[in-house]
């Protein structure tokens, strides 16, 4: 799975892509919110590193759109801003469900560590969801007799192939 870096400035894209190269996942770029959404909807993205200030569609609008869709609701998004510390902006971002909010200049080690952890967790989560869906499908299509713990399940025969019945107990007159 890939890391998507979104910024309207080429120099920022280059810097963040270079910073994330050691994470060991392919890095793809988008220069606008629209491009970012198209990349995410094509699939294969494990985490989005998204600039806040962009023309036409800013980072918060992209984040809000991603959170409205079922299949992108849990996609980790890291917002980055060069606007400095802004409590209101950070509050809005966290209210929308951002995974992290970073103020430039950023510590490269911190960014790499956070992005790697978020991407690994998301990929593992997707893998578990796929396994669960496969198990659910398999059990939904299986006859009841084959499902453990269901009525009609076949019980194993005891050794020797016979079943001993307990003697009946009669009451004394």
PDB file of C-alpha atoms in Angstrom:
ATOM      1  CA  UNK A   1       0.000   0.000   0.000  1.00  0.00           C
ATOM      2  CA  UNK A   2       1.152   3.528  -0.817  1.00  0.00           C
ATOM      3  CA  UNK A   3       1.549   6.853   0.939  1.00  0.00           C
ATOM      4  CA  UNK A   4      -0.211   9.787  -0.715  1.00  0.00           C
ATOM      5  CA  UNK A   5       1.380  13.221  -0.285  1.00  0.00           C
ATOM      6  CA  UNK A   6      -0.842  16.183  -1.147  1.00  0.00           C
ATOM      7  CA  UNK A   7       0.395  19.769  -1.542  1.00  0.00           C
ATOM      8  CA  UNK A   8      -0.104  22.447  -4.167  1.00  0.00           C
ATOM      9  CA  UNK A   9       3.582  23.417  -4.093  1.00  0.00           C
ATOM     10  CA  UNK A  10       6.110  21.277  -5.960  1.00  0.00           C
ATOM     11  CA  UNK A  11       8.952  22.070  -3.526  1.00  0.00           C
ATOM     12  CA  UNK A  12       6.861  20.830  -0.575  1.00  0.00           C
ATOM     13  CA  UNK A  13       5.891  17.672  -2.455  1.00  0.00           C
ATOM     14  CA  UNK A  14       9.549  16.966  -3.209  1.00  0.00           C
ATOM     15  CA  UNK A  15      10.612  17.617   0.396  1.00  0.00           C
ATOM     16  CA  UNK A  16       7.945  15.413   1.966  1.00  0.00           C
ATOM     17  CA  UNK A  17       8.425  12.661  -0.601  1.00  0.00           C
ATOM     18  CA  UNK A  18      12.171  12.667   0.152  1.00  0.00           C
ATOM     19  CA  UNK A  19      11.494  12.686   3.880  1.00  0.00           C
ATOM     20  CA  UNK A  20       9.162   9.650   3.568  1.00  0.00           C
ATOM     21  CA  UNK A  21      11.297   7.568   1.192  1.00  0.00           C
ATOM     22  CA  UNK A  22      12.957   5.661   4.102  1.00  0.00           C
ATOM     23  CA  UNK A  23       9.525   4.453   5.294  1.00  0.00           C
ATOM     24  CA  UNK A  24       9.774   1.763   2.610  1.00  0.00           C
ATOM     25  CA  UNK A  25       6.407   2.270   0.921  1.00  0.00           C
ATOM     26  CA  UNK A  26       5.803   3.813  -2.496  1.00  0.00           C
ATOM     27  CA  UNK A  27       4.983   7.525  -2.317  1.00  0.00           C
ATOM     28  CA  UNK A  28       2.530   9.067  -4.760  1.00  0.00           C
ATOM     29  CA  UNK A  29       1.788  12.760  -5.205  1.00  0.00           C
ATOM     30  CA  UNK A  30      -1.261  14.918  -5.701  1.00  0.00           C
ATOM     31  CA  UNK A  31      -1.164  18.671  -6.324  1.00  0.00           C
ATOM     32  CA  UNK A  32      -4.776  19.416  -5.348  1.00  0.00           C
ATOM     33  CA  UNK A  33      -7.672  18.171  -3.283  1.00  0.00           C
ATOM     34  CA  UNK A  34      -9.377  16.844  -6.412  1.00  0.00           C
ATOM     35  CA  UNK A  35      -6.281  14.850  -7.418  1.00  0.00           C
ATOM     36  CA  UNK A  36      -6.005  13.530  -3.864  1.00  0.00           C
ATOM     37  CA  UNK A  37      -9.583  12.269  -3.850  1.00  0.00           C
ATOM     38  CA  UNK A  38      -9.107  10.580  -7.234  1.00  0.00           C
ATOM     39  CA  UNK A  39      -5.951   8.838  -5.986  1.00  0.00           C
ATOM     40  CA  UNK A  40      -7.646   7.645  -2.809  1.00  0.00           C
ATOM     41  CA  UNK A  41     -10.723   6.397  -4.656  1.00  0.00           C
ATOM     42  CA  UNK A  42      -8.509   4.356  -7.023  1.00  0.00           C
ATOM     43  CA  UNK A  43      -7.385   2.429  -3.916  1.00  0.00           C
ATOM     44  CA  UNK A  44      -4.114   1.168  -2.544  1.00  0.00           C
ATOM     45  CA  UNK A  45      -3.472   4.146  -0.245  1.00  0.00           C
ATOM     46  CA  UNK A  46      -2.473   3.392   3.358  1.00  0.00           C
ATOM     47  CA  UNK A  47      -2.052   6.950   4.647  1.00  0.00           C
ATOM     48  CA  UNK A  48      -2.510  10.496   3.349  1.00  0.00           C
ATOM     49  CA  UNK A  49      -0.158  13.348   4.257  1.00  0.00           C
ATOM     50  CA  UNK A  50      -2.186  16.422   3.416  1.00  0.00           C
ATOM     51  CA  UNK A  51      -1.409  20.137   3.345  1.00  0.00           C
ATOM     52  CA  UNK A  52      -4.086  22.331   4.898  1.00  0.00           C
ATOM     53  CA  UNK A  53      -3.827  25.428   2.685  1.00  0.00           C
ATOM     54  CA  UNK A  54      -4.541  24.706  -0.971  1.00  0.00           C
ATOM     55  CA  UNK A  55      -6.593  26.542  -3.588  1.00  0.00           C
ATOM     56  CA  UNK A  56     -10.116  25.381  -4.576  1.00  0.00           C
ATOM     57  CA  UNK A  57     -10.346  22.546  -2.011  1.00  0.00           C
ATOM     58  CA  UNK A  58      -8.309  22.836   1.183  1.00  0.00           C
ATOM     59  CA  UNK A  59      -7.085  19.991   3.357  1.00  0.00           C
ATOM     60  CA  UNK A  60     -10.017  20.203   5.768  1.00  0.00           C
ATOM     61  CA  UNK A  61     -12.495  19.868   2.896  1.00  0.00           C
ATOM     62  CA  UNK A  62     -10.622  16.818   1.568  1.00  0.00           C
ATOM     63  CA  UNK A  63     -10.622  15.289   5.044  1.00  0.00           C
ATOM     64  CA  UNK A  64     -14.362  15.956   5.496  1.00  0.00           C
ATOM     65  CA  UNK A  65     -15.104  14.283   2.151  1.00  0.00           C
ATOM     66  CA  UNK A  66     -12.992  11.228   3.028  1.00  0.00           C
ATOM     67  CA  UNK A  67     -14.803  10.838   6.356  1.00  0.00           C
ATOM     68  CA  UNK A  68     -18.217  10.846   4.666  1.00  0.00           C
ATOM     69  CA  UNK A  69     -17.433   7.778   2.529  1.00  0.00           C
ATOM     70  CA  UNK A  70     -17.697   4.335   4.111  1.00  0.00           C
ATOM     71  CA  UNK A  71     -14.593   2.905   2.436  1.00  0.00           C
ATOM     72  CA  UNK A  72     -12.350   5.900   3.318  1.00  0.00           C
ATOM     73  CA  UNK A  73     -13.746   6.724   6.769  1.00  0.00           C
ATOM     74  CA  UNK A  74     -10.886   4.954   8.578  1.00  0.00           C
ATOM     75  CA  UNK A  75      -8.075   5.954   6.199  1.00  0.00           C
ATOM     76  CA  UNK A  76      -5.384   7.682   8.280  1.00  0.00           C
ATOM     77  CA  UNK A  77      -4.840  11.329   7.355  1.00  0.00           C
ATOM     78  CA  UNK A  78      -2.001  13.484   8.678  1.00  0.00           C
ATOM     79  CA  UNK A  79      -2.590  17.198   8.168  1.00  0.00           C
ATOM     80  CA  UNK A  80       0.400  19.521   7.845  1.00  0.00           C
ATOM     81  CA  UNK A  81       0.317  23.271   7.976  1.00  0.00           C
ATOM     82  CA  UNK A  82       2.779  26.107   7.678  1.00  0.00           C
ATOM     83  CA  UNK A  83       0.307  28.517   9.302  1.00  0.00           C
ATOM     84  CA  UNK A  84       1.843  28.019  12.733  1.00  0.00           C
ATOM     85  CA  UNK A  85       0.049  26.898  15.850  1.00  0.00           C
ATOM     86  CA  UNK A  86      -3.659  27.552  15.464  1.00  0.00           C
ATOM     87  CA  UNK A  87      -5.872  26.051  18.165  1.00  0.00           C
ATOM     88  CA  UNK A  88      -9.106  26.566  16.186  1.00  0.00           C
ATOM     89  CA  UNK A  89      -7.676  24.919  13.061  1.00  0.00           C
ATOM     90  CA  UNK A  90      -6.360  21.976  15.069  1.00  0.00           C
ATOM     91  CA  UNK A  91      -9.717  21.598  16.838  1.00  0.00           C
ATOM     92  CA  UNK A  92     -11.590  21.552  13.518  1.00  0.00           C
ATOM     93  CA  UNK A  93      -9.138  18.984  12.143  1.00  0.00           C
ATOM     94  CA  UNK A  94      -9.517  16.654  15.130  1.00  0.00           C
ATOM     95  CA  UNK A  95     -13.305  17.092  15.079  1.00  0.00           C
ATOM     96  CA  UNK A  96     -13.208  15.824  11.473  1.00  0.00           C
ATOM     97  CA  UNK A  97     -11.193  12.773  12.533  1.00  0.00           C
ATOM     98  CA  UNK A  98      -7.648  13.613  11.486  1.00  0.00           C
ATOM     99  CA  UNK A  99      -5.072  11.067  12.660  1.00  0.00           C
ATOM    100  CA  UNK A 100      -2.476  13.728  13.432  1.00  0.00           C
ATOM    101  CA  UNK A 101      -1.943  17.450  12.956  1.00  0.00           C
ATOM    102  CA  UNK A 102       1.614  18.705  12.387  1.00  0.00           C
ATOM    103  CA  UNK A 103       2.946  22.246  12.215  1.00  0.00           C
ATOM    104  CA  UNK A 104       5.843  22.996   9.847  1.00  0.00           C
ATOM    105  CA  UNK A 105       8.758  22.878  10.198  1.00  0.00           C
ATOM    106  CA  UNK A 106       8.428  19.227  11.144  1.00  0.00           C
ATOM    107  CA  UNK A 107      10.895  16.796  12.661  1.00  0.00           C
ATOM    108  CA  UNK A 108      11.646  14.268   9.864  1.00  0.00           C
ATOM    109  CA  UNK A 109      12.076  11.360  12.292  1.00  0.00           C
ATOM    110  CA  UNK A 110       8.705  12.087  13.925  1.00  0.00           C
ATOM    111  CA  UNK A 111       6.922  12.306  10.569  1.00  0.00           C
ATOM    112  CA  UNK A 112       8.493   9.071   9.300  1.00  0.00           C
ATOM    113  CA  UNK A 113       7.692   7.233  12.543  1.00  0.00           C
ATOM    114  CA  UNK A 114       4.070   8.384  12.620  1.00  0.00           C
ATOM    115  CA  UNK A 115       3.418   7.717   8.940  1.00  0.00           C
ATOM    116  CA  UNK A 116       5.050   4.270   9.098  1.00  0.00           C
ATOM    117  CA  UNK A 117       2.973   3.298  12.152  1.00  0.00           C
ATOM    118  CA  UNK A 118      -0.278   4.607  10.656  1.00  0.00           C
ATOM    119  CA  UNK A 119       0.346   2.885   7.317  1.00  0.00           C
ATOM    120  CA  UNK A 120       1.238  -0.428   8.985  1.00  0.00           C
ATOM    121  CA  UNK A 121      -1.816  -0.306  11.256  1.00  0.00           C
ATOM    122  CA  UNK A 122      -4.131   0.552   8.368  1.00  0.00           C
ATOM    123  CA  UNK A 123      -2.722  -2.235   6.169  1.00  0.00           C
ATOM    124  CA  UNK A 124      -3.109  -4.750   9.010  1.00  0.00           C
ATOM    125  CA  UNK A 125      -6.642  -3.536   9.681  1.00  0.00           C
ATOM    126  CA  UNK A 126      -7.545  -3.934   5.997  1.00  0.00           C
ATOM    127  CA  UNK A 127      -6.068  -7.438   5.985  1.00  0.00           C
ATOM    128  CA  UNK A 128      -8.106  -8.399   9.058  1.00  0.00           C
ATOM    129  CA  UNK A 129     -11.276  -6.945   7.515  1.00  0.00           C
ATOM    130  CA  UNK A 130     -10.697  -8.987   4.352  1.00  0.00           C
ATOM    131  CA  UNK A 131     -10.143 -12.178   6.381  1.00  0.00           C
ATOM    132  CA  UNK A 132     -13.279 -11.506   8.429  1.00  0.00           C
ATOM    133  CA  UNK A 133     -15.321 -10.899   5.272  1.00  0.00           C
ATOM    134  CA  UNK A 134     -14.040 -14.155   3.766  1.00  0.00           C
ATOM    135  CA  UNK A 135     -14.922 -16.091   6.921  1.00  0.00           C
ATOM    136  CA  UNK A 136     -18.330 -14.449   7.101  1.00  0.00           C
ATOM    137  CA  UNK A 137     -19.024 -15.293   3.460  1.00  0.00           C
ATOM    138  CA  UNK A 138     -17.855 -18.857   3.917  1.00  0.00           C
ATOM    139  CA  UNK A 139     -20.055 -19.361   6.988  1.00  0.00           C
ATOM    140  CA  UNK A 140     -23.034 -17.638   5.391  1.00  0.00           C
ATOM    141  CA  UNK A 141     -22.894 -20.114   2.493  1.00  0.00           C
ATOM    142  CA  UNK A 142     -22.156 -23.229   4.561  1.00  0.00           C
ATOM    143  CA  UNK A 143     -24.963 -25.653   5.492  1.00  0.00           C
ATOM    144  CA  UNK A 144     -25.886 -25.537   9.184  1.00  0.00           C
ATOM    145  CA  UNK A 145     -24.617 -29.074   9.767  1.00  0.00           C
ATOM    146  CA  UNK A 146     -21.087 -27.949   8.935  1.00  0.00           C
ATOM    147  CA  UNK A 147     -20.997 -24.982  11.286  1.00  0.00           C
ATOM    148  CA  UNK A 148     -19.589 -25.599  14.734  1.00  0.00           C
ATOM    149  CA  UNK A 149     -22.016 -25.069  17.580  1.00  0.00           C
ATOM    150  CA  UNK A 150     -25.161 -25.174  15.455  1.00  0.00           C
ATOM    151  CA  UNK A 151     -28.137 -27.472  15.590  1.00  0.00           C
ATOM    152  CA  UNK A 152     -27.682 -30.348  13.245  1.00  0.00           C
ATOM    153  CA  UNK A 153     -23.937 -30.481  13.750  1.00  0.00           C
ATOM    154  CA  UNK A 154     -22.529 -33.973  13.698  1.00  0.00           C
ATOM    155  CA  UNK A 155     -20.887 -35.024  16.909  1.00  0.00           C
ATOM    156  CA  UNK A 156     -17.803 -37.208  16.762  1.00  0.00           C
ATOM    157  CA  UNK A 157     -18.375 -40.896  17.517  1.00  0.00           C
ATOM    158  CA  UNK A 158     -16.627 -42.274  20.571  1.00  0.00           C
ATOM    159  CA  UNK A 159     -13.813 -44.799  20.145  1.00  0.00           C
ATOM    160  CA  UNK A 160     -15.139 -48.225  19.248  1.00  0.00           C
ATOM    161  CA  UNK A 161     -18.068 -46.797  17.328  1.00  0.00           C
ATOM    162  CA  UNK A 162     -20.741 -47.436  19.936  1.00  0.00           C
ATOM    163  CA  UNK A 163     -22.473 -45.181  22.365  1.00  0.00           C
ATOM    164  CA  UNK A 164     -22.977 -46.437  25.909  1.00  0.00           C
ATOM    165  CA  UNK A 165     -26.328 -45.530  27.342  1.00  0.00           C
ATOM    166  CA  UNK A 166     -26.648 -44.995  31.037  1.00  0.00           C
ATOM    167  CA  UNK A 167     -28.981 -47.487  32.694  1.00  0.00           C
ATOM    168  CA  UNK A 168     -32.375 -46.111  33.454  1.00  0.00           C
ATOM    169  CA  UNK A 169     -33.179 -45.497  37.067  1.00  0.00           C
ATOM    170  CA  UNK A 170     -36.562 -46.549  38.404  1.00  0.00           C
ATOM    171  CA  UNK A 171     -38.113 -45.178  41.448  1.00  0.00           C
ATOM    172  CA  UNK A 172     -38.739 -47.538  44.357  1.00  0.00           C
ATOM    173  CA  UNK A 173     -42.391 -48.317  45.170  1.00  0.00           C
TER     174      UNK A 173
END
